[in-house]
Coordinates of C-alpha atoms in Angstrom, one line a residue:
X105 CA 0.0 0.0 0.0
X106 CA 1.5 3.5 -0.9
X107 CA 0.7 6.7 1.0
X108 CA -1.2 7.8 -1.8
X109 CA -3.7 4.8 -1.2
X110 CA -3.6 5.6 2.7
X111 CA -4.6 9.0 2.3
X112 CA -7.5 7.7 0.0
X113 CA -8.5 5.8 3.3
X114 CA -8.8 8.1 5.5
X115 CA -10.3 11.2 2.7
X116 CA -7.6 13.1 0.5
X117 CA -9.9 16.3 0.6
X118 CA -11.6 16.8 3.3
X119 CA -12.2 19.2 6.9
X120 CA -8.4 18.2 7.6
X121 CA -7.5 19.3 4.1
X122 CA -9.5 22.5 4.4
X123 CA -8.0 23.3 7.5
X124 CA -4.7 23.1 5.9
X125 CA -5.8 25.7 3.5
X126 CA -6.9 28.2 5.6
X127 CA -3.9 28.1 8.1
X128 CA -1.4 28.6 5.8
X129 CA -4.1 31.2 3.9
X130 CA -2.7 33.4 7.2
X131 CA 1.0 33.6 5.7
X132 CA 0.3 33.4 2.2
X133 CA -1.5 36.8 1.7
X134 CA 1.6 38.1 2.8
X135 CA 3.8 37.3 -0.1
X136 CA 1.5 39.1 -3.0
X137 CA 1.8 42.2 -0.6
X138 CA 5.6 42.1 -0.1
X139 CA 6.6 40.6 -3.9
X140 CA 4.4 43.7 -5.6
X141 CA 5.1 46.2 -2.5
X142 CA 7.7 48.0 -4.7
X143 CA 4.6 49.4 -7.2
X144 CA 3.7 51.4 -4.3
X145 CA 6.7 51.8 -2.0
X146 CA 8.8 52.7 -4.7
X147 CA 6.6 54.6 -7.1
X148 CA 8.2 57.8 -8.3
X149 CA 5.5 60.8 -8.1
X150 CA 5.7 64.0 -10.4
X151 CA 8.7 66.1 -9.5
X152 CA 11.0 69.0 -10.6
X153 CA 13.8 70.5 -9.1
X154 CA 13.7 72.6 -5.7
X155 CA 13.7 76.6 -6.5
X156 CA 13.3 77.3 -3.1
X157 CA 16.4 79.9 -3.1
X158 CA 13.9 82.0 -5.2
X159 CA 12.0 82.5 -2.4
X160 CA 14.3 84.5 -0.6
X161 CA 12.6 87.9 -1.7
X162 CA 14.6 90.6 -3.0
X163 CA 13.9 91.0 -6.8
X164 CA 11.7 87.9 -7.1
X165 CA 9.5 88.2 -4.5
X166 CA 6.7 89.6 -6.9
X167 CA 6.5 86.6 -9.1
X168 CA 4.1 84.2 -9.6
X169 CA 5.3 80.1 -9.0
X170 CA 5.1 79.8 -12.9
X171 CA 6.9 82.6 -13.4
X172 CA 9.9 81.1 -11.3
X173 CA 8.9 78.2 -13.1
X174 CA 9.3 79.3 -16.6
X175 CA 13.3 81.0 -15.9
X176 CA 14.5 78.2 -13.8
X177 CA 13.7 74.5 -15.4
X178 CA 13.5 74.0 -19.2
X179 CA 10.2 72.3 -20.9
X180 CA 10.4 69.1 -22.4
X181 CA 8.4 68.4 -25.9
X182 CA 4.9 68.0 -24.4
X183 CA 5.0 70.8 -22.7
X184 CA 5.9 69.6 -19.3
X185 CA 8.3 71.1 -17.2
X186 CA 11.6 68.9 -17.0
X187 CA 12.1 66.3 -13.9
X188 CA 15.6 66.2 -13.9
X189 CA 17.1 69.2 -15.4
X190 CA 16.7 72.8 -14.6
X191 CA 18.5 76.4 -16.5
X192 CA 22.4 76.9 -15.5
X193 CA 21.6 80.3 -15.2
X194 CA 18.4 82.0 -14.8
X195 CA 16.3 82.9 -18.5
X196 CA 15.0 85.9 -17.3
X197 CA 13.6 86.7 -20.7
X198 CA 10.8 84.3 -20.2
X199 CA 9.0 86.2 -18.0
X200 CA 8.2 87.9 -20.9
X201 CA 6.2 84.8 -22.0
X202 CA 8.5 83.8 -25.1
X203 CA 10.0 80.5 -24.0
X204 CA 11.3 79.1 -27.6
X205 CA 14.9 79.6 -27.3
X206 CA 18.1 78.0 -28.9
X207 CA 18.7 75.0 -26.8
X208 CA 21.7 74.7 -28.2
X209 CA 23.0 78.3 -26.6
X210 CA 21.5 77.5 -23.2
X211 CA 23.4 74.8 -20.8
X212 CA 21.3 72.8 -18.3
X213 CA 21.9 71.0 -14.9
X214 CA 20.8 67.9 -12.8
X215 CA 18.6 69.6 -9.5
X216 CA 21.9 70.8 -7.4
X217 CA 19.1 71.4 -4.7
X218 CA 17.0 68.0 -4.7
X219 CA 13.5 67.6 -6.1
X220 CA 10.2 69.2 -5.1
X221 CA 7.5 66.1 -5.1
X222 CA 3.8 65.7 -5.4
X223 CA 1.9 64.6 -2.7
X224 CA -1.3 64.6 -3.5
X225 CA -1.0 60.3 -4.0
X226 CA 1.8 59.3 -1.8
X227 CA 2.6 61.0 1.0
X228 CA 6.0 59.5 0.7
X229 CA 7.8 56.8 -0.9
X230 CA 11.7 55.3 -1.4
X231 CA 12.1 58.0 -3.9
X232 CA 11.1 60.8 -2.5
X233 CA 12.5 59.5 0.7
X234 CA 16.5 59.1 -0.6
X235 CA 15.8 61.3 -3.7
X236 CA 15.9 58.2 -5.8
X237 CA 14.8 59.7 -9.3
X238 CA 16.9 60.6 -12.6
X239 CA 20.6 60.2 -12.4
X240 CA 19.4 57.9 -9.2
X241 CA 16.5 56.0 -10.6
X242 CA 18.5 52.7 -11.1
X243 CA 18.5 52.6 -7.8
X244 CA 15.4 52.4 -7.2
X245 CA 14.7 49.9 -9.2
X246 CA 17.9 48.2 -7.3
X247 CA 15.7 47.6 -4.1
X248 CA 12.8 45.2 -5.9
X249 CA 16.0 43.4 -7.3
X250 CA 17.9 42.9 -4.2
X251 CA 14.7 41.8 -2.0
X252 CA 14.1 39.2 -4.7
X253 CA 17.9 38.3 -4.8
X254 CA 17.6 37.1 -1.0
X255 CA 14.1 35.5 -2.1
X256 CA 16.5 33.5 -4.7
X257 CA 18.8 32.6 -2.1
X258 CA 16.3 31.4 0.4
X259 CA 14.6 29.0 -1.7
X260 CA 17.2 26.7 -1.4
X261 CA 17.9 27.1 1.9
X262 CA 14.4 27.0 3.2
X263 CA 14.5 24.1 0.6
X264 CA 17.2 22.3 2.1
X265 CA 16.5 22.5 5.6
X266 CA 13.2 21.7 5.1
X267 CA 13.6 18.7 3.5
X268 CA 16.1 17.8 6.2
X269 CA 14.1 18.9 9.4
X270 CA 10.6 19.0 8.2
X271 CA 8.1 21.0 6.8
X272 CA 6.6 22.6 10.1
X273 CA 9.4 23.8 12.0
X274 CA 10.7 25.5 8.8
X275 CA 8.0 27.2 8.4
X276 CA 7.6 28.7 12.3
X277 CA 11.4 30.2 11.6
X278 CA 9.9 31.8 8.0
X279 CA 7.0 33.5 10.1
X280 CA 9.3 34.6 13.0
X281 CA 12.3 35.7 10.7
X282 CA 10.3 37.5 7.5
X283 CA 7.9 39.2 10.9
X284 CA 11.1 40.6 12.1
X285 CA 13.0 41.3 9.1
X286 CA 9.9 43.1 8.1
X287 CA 9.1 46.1 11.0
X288 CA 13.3 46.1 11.5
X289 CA 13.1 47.5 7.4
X290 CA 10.9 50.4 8.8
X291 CA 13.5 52.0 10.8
X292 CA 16.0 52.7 7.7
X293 CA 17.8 55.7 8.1
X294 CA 19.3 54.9 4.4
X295 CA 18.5 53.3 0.7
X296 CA 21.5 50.8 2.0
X297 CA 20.3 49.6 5.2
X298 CA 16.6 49.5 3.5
X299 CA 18.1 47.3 0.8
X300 CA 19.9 45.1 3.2
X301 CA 17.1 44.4 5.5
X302 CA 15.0 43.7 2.9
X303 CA 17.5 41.2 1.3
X304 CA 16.9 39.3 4.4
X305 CA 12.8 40.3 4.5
X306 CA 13.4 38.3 0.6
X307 CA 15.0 35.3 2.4
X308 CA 12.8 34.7 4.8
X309 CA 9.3 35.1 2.7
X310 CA 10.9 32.1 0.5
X311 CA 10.4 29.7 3.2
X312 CA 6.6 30.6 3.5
X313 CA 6.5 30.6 -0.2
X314 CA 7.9 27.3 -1.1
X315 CA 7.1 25.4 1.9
X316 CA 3.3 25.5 2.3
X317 CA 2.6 24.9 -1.3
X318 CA 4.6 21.6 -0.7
X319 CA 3.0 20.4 2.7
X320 CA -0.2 21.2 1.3
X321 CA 0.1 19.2 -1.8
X322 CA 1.3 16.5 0.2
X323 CA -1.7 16.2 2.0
X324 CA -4.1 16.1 -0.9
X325 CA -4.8 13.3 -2.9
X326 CA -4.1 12.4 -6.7
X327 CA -7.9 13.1 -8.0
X328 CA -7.8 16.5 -5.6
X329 CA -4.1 18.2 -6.4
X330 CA -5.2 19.8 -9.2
X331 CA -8.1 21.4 -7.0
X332 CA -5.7 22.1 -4.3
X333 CA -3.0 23.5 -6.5
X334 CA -5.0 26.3 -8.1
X335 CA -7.0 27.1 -4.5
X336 CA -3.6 27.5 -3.3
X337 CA -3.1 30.2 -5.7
X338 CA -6.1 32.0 -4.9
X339 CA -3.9 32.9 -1.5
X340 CA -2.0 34.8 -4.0
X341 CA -5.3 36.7 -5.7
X342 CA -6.5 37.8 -2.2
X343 CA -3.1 39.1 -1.2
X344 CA -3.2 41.0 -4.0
X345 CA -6.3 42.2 -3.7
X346 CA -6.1 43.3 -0.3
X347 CA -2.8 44.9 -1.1
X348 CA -4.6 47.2 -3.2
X349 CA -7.4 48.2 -0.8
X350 CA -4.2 49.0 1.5
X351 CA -2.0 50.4 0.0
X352 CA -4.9 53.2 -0.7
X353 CA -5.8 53.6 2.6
X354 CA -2.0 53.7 3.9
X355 CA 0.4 55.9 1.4
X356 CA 3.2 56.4 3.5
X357 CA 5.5 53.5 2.7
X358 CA 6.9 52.8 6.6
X359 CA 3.6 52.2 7.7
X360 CA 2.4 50.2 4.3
X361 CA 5.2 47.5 5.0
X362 CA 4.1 47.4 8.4
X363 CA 0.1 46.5 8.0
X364 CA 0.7 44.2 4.8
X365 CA 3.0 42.2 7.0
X366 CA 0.9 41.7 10.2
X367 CA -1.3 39.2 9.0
X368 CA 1.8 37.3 10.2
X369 CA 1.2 37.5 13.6
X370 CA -1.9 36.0 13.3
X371 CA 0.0 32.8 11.7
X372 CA 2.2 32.2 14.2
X373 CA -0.8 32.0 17.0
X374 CA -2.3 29.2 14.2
X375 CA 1.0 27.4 13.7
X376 CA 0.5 25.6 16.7
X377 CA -2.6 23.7 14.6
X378 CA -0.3 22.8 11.5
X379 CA 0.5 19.2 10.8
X380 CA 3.8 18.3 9.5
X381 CA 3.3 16.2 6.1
X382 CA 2.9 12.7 6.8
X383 CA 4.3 11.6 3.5
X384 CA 7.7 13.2 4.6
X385 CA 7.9 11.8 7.8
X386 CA 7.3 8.0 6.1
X387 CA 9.5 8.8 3.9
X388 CA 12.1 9.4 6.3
X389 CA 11.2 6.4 8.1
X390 CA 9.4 8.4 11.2
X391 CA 6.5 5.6 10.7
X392 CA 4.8 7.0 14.9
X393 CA 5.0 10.5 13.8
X394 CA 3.6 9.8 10.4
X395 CA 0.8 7.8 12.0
X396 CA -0.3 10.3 14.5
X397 CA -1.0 13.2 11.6
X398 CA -3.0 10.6 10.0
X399 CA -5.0 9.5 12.5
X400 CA -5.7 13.5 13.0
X401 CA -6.4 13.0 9.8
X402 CA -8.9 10.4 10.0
X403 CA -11.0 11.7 13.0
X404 CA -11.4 14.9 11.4
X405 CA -12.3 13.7 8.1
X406 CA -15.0 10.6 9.9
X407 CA -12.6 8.1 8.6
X408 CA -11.9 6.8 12.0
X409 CA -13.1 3.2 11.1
X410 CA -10.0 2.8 8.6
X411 CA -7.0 3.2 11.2
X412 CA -7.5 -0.1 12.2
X413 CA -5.7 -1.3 9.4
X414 CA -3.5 0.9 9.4
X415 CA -0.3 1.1 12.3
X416 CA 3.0 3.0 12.6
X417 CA 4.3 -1.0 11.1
X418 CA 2.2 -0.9 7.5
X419 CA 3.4 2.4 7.4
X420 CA 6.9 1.6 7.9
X421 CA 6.2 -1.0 5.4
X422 CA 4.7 0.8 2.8
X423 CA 7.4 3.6 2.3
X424 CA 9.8 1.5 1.0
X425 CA 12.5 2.6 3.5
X426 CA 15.7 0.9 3.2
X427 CA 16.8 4.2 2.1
X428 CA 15.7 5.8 5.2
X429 CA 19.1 6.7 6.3
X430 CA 20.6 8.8 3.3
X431 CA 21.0 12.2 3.2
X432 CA 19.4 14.2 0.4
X433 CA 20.8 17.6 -1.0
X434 CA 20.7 19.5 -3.9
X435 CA 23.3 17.4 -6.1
X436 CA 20.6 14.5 -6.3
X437 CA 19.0 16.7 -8.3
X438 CA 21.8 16.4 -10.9
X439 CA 23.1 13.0 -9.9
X440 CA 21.0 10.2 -12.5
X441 CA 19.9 11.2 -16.3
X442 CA 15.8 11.4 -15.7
X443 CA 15.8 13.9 -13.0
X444 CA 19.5 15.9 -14.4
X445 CA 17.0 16.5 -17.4
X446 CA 13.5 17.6 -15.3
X447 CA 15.8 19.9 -13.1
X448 CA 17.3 21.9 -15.8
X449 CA 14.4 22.3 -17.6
X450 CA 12.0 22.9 -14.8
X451 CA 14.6 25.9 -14.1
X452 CA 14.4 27.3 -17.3
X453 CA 10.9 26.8 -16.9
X454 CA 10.6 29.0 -14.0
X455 CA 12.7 31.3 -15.0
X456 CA 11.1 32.2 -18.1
X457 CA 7.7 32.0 -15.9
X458 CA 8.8 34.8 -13.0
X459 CA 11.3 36.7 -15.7
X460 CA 7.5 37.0 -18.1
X461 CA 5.0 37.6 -14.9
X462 CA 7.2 40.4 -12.9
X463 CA 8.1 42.1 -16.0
X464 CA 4.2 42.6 -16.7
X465 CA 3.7 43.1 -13.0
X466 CA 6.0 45.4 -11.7
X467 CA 5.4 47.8 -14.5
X468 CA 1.8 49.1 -14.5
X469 CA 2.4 52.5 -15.3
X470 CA 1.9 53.7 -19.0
X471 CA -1.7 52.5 -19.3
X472 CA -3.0 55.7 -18.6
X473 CA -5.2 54.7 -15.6
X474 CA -4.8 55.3 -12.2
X475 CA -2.2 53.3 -10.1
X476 CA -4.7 51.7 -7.6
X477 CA -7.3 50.6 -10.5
X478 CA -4.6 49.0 -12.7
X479 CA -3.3 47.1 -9.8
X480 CA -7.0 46.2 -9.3
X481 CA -7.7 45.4 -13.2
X482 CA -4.7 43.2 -13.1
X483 CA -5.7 41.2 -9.3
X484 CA -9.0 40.6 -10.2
X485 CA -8.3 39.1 -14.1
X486 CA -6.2 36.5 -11.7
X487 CA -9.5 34.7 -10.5
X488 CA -11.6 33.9 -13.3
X489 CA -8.4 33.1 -15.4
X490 CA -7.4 30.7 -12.5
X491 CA -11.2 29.0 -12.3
X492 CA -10.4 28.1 -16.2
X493 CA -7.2 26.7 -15.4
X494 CA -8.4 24.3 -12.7
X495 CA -10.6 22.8 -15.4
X496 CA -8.0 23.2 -17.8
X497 CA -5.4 21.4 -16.4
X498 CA -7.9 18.4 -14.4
X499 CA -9.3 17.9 -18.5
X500 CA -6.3 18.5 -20.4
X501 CA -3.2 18.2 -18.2
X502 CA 0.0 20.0 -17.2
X503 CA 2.3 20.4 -20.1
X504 CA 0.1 21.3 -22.7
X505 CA -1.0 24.3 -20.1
X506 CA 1.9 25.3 -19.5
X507 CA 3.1 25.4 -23.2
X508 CA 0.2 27.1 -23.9
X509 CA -0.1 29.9 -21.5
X510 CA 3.4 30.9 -22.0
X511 CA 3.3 31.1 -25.8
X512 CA 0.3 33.3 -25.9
X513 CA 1.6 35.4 -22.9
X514 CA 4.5 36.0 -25.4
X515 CA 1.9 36.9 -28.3
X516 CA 0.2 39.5 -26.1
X517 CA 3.8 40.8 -25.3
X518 CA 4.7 40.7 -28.8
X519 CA 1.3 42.6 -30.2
X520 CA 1.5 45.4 -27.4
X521 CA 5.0 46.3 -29.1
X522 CA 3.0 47.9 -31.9
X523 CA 0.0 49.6 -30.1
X524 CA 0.4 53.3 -29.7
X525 CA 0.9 54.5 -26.7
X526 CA -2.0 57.0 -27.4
X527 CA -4.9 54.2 -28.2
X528 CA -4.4 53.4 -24.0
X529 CA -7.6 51.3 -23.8
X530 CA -6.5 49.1 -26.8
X531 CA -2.9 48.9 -25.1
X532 CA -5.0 47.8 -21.2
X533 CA -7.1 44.8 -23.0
X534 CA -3.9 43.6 -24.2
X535 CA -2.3 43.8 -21.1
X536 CA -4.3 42.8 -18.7
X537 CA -4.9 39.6 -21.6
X538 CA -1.4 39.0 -20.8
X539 CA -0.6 39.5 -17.2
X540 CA -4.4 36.6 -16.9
X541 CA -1.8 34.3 -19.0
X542 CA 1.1 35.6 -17.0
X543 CA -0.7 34.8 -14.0
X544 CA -2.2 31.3 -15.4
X545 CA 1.5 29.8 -16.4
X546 CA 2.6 30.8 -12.5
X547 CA -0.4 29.1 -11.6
X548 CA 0.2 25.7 -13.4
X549 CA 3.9 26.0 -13.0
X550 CA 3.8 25.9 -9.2
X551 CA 1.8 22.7 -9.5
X552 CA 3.8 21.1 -12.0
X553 CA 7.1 21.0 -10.5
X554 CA 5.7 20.5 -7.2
X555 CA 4.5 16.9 -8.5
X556 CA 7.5 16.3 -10.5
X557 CA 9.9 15.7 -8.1
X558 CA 10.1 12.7 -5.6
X559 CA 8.9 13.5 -1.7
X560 CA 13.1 12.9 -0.5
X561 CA 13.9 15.8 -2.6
X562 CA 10.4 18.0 -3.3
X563 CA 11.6 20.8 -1.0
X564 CA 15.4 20.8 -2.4
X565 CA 13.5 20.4 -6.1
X566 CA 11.2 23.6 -5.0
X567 CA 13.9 25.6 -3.4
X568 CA 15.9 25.0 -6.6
X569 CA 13.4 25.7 -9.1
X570 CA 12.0 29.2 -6.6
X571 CA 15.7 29.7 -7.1
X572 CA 16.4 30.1 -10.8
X573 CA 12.8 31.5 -10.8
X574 CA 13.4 34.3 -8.4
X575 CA 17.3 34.9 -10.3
X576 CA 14.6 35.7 -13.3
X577 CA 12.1 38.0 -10.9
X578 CA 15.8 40.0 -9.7
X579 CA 16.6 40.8 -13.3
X580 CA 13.1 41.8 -14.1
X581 CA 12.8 44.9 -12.8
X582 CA 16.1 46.2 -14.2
X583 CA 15.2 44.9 -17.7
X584 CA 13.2 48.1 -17.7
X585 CA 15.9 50.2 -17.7
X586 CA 17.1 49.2 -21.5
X587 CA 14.7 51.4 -22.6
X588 CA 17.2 54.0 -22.2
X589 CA 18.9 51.9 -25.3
X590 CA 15.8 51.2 -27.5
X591 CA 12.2 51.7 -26.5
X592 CA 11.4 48.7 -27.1
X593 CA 14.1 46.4 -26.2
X594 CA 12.8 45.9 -22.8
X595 CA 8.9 44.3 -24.1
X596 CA 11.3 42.2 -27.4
X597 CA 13.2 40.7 -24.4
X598 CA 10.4 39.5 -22.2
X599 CA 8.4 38.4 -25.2
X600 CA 11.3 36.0 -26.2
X601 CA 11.9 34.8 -23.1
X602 CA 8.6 34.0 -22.8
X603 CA 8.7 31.8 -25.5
X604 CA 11.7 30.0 -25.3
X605 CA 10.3 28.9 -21.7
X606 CA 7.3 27.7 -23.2
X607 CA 8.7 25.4 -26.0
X608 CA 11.1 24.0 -23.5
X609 CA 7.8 22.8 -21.1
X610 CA 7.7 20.1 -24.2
X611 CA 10.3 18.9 -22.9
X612 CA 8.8 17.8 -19.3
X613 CA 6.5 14.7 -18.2
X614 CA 2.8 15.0 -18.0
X615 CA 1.8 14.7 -14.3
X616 CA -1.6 14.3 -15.0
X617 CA -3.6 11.6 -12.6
X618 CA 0.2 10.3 -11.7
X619 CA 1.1 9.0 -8.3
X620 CA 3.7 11.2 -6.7
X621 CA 7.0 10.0 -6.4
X622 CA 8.3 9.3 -3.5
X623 CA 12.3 8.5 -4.2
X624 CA 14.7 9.4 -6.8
X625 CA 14.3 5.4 -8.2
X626 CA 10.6 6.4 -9.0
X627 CA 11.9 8.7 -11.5
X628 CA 14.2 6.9 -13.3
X629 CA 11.5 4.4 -14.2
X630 CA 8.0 4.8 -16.1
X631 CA 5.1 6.9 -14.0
X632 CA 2.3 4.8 -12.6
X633 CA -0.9 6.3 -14.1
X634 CA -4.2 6.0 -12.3
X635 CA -8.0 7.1 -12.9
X636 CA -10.5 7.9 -10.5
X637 CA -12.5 4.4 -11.5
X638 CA -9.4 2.3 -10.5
X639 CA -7.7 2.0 -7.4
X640 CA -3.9 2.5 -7.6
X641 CA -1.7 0.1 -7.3

């Protein structure tokens, strides 16, 4: 008997299953809030530079704003005054009202006296905080990048250690960690420390990520992971959601970290209710401990009846444990041909997957809406794009998903290349088209790897995978910047990366109605395949 028949026994999806769900719902609203936080915390309002020495009276104490305006900071080609630059010396004959002058006789400087920002949106943000605008602006992009560079680095930790110590424990030091790594982030006296602290905000929010979309899964049976992998990314949806309504209410970006990162608190009072997965501990040959989650299990579900069958010695017996004894790290991923050749593309997977989605998601300006309603536009697409991909992907399966989504993700990238910037509504269907695909190849990507690797090396499969996937979310953000080059280099990039990914999904196992594996062996032979008519063997 495998655990997958065991868990049958005792009700794959049931109360105990739904309490799962709505523990780790706790942490998981978190990460939307904290992986999108730099569309708010780091937005850059409308600025110029500071004239404030004007206001010194003497001979310029009669004048108008717009008339300090129009002598001290050049116009740009719409008509706009210039963010960055302002007049070497003073154009006093614009007060006069003519403003066309030679701009080849008059020389221009960056702000010598900082920037004057608008407030009417954000009270304050990174930018306006450290000045992080023009010459600068790189830098602000630089703190979405290095808070996804320590989520990259703590996938495989989390990974690791997790697969090594357990599930449940490793997920009580993510809450306690990313809780404090969080409100410490508030007290930054500089763009430095901010970045730092963050790094280690990053490092910490991997565990949460990574972990409880494994013990989950591990819970559920075959004919219910497909339900439970896309209601699993619904956590995601509502976290984004409720970032929105918050970040609205709260505009001062000290105080927006702080309330989209309490909902933590309340997880670490629920922790104490959060079984460790069963299937791991069998698999490491913990048959008591294993046998005392499923007999929670089994009384919660009214399955009571079937744990006489089953002890801690038919569960020793079932996992196949002569193995019990090895440890398992990340160079099993690489050590036998089958699962050398699902690693490597599973990581190109990802990383074409989080390089694709954060490069649509992280850049919502240009759309000519309001910030708060194209972060809304763009949450809300997520949910009825993810109810078609449950019954996608329980019809159809994995792969072909996964191929799909990415390839027209890179279509609507590809067409919003030659939409004017003018025809805004025409250039928002397309979008929000392509952050729903964006959205639905995370979605099936998540589950897919999940189920591809074997239980003595899921979490060191997932922390590798989150790991190449978050190297792709680091870069995204800075990809933006090549627009300084050509306009459209940055949108050509993500378009073709998007692609490649997708063709190289052909390259992976269908995991469709398959029993999970549970060591590397299982791999290296032919998948099992089961229906919900037939019992598994």
């Amino acid at each position: 008997m495998k655990f997958d028949n065991i868990l049958s026994e005792v009700n794959g999806f049931g109360k105990f299953q739904i309490k799962l769900i709505l523990i780790q719902m706790l942490s998981r609203i978190t990460l939307p809030c904290h992986f999108l936080l730099n569309n708010f915390i780091a937005a850059v309002p409308a600025h110029r530079c500071n004239i404030s020495t004007l206001d010194d009276g003497g001979i310029f104490r009669n004048l108008t704003l717009e008339q300090k305006l129009s002598m001290s900071i050049p116009a740009e080609q719409d008509g706009t005054l210039s963010s960055c630059q302002m007049f070497q010396q003073l154009q006093y004959q614009n007060l006069s009202g003519s403003t066309k002058n030679s701009s080849e006789n008059i020389f221009t400087v960056q702000c010598p006296n900082g920037w004057v920002y608008d407030n009417s949106t954000f009270k304050s943000t990174l930018a306006t905080e450290w000045d992080l605008v023009c010459s600068r602006k790189g830098l602000n992009k630089a703190t979405a990048t290095v808070f996804f560079i320590g989520v990259m680095f703590g996938a495989p930790l989390f990974g690791f250690l997790s697969d090594r110590f357990g599930r449940r424990p490793l997920l009580l030091v993510s809450y306690l960690s990313s809780l404090m790594f969080a409100v410490l982030s508030t007290f930054s006296t500089s763009d430095v420390m901010f970045a730092i602290l963050r790094f280690f905000t990053g490092m910490s929010l991997a565990g949460i990520s990574i972990i409880s979309m494994v013990l989950s899964i591990e819970w559920f049976s075959i004919e219910h992971r497909t339900f439970s992998g896309v209601i699993i990314s619904l956590d995601w949806t509502l976290g984004n959601l409720i970032l929105v309504g918050i970040a609205y209410c709260v505009n001062e970006w000290r105080m927006l970290i702080v309330a989209v990162t309490s909902p933590l608190i309340l997880s670490l009072i629920a922790w104490r209710w959060l079984p460790e997965s069963a299937r791991w501990l069998m698999a490491r040959g913990r048959a008591d401990a294993a046998h005392h989650y499923i007999l929670q299990c089994a009384e919660m579900n009214n399955r009571s009846a079937c744990m006489a069958t089953i002890t801690p010695r038919t569960l020793l017996e079932s996992a196949e444990t002569e193995t019990e004894d090895k440890k398992y790290n990340l160079v099993d991923l690489f050590r036998t041909p089958n699962i050398r050749k699902l690693s490597i593309c599973s990581g190109i997977l990802g990383y074409g997957v989080a390089f694709t989605y954060y490069g649509i998601t992280l850049n919502i300006t240009g759309f000519e809406l309001n910030l708060y309603l194209t972060q809304f536009i763009f949450a809300f697409i997520e949910m009825p794009m993810k109810i078609a991909v449950y019954f996608f992907l329980d019809k159809v399966g994995r792969r072909p998903g996964q191929i799909w989504a990415m390839l027209l993700t890179g279509l609507c990238l590809f067409i919003n290349m030659f939409v004017a910037k003018d025809k805004w509504i025409s250039r928002t269907v397309v979008a929000v088209l392509g952050k729903a695909l964006s959205e639905a190849s995370f979605t099936i990507m998540l589950l897919f790897t999940t189920e591809l690797y074997p239980t003595v090396v899921r979490q060191n499969g997932v922390g590798y995978t989150s790991f190449v996937t978050r190297l792709g979310v680091s870069l995204s953000p800075l990809i933006m910047l090549l627009e300084d080059v050509w306009h459209l280099l940055p949108q050509v990039t993500y378009c073709a990366v998007a692609v490649l990914s997708g063709l190289v999904a052909l390259l992976l196992p269908e995991t469709l109605n398959t029993r999970l594996p549970e060591f590397i062996e299982d791999i290296e032979k032919p998948r099992v395949k089961s229906t919900r008519k037939k019992e598994i063997q």
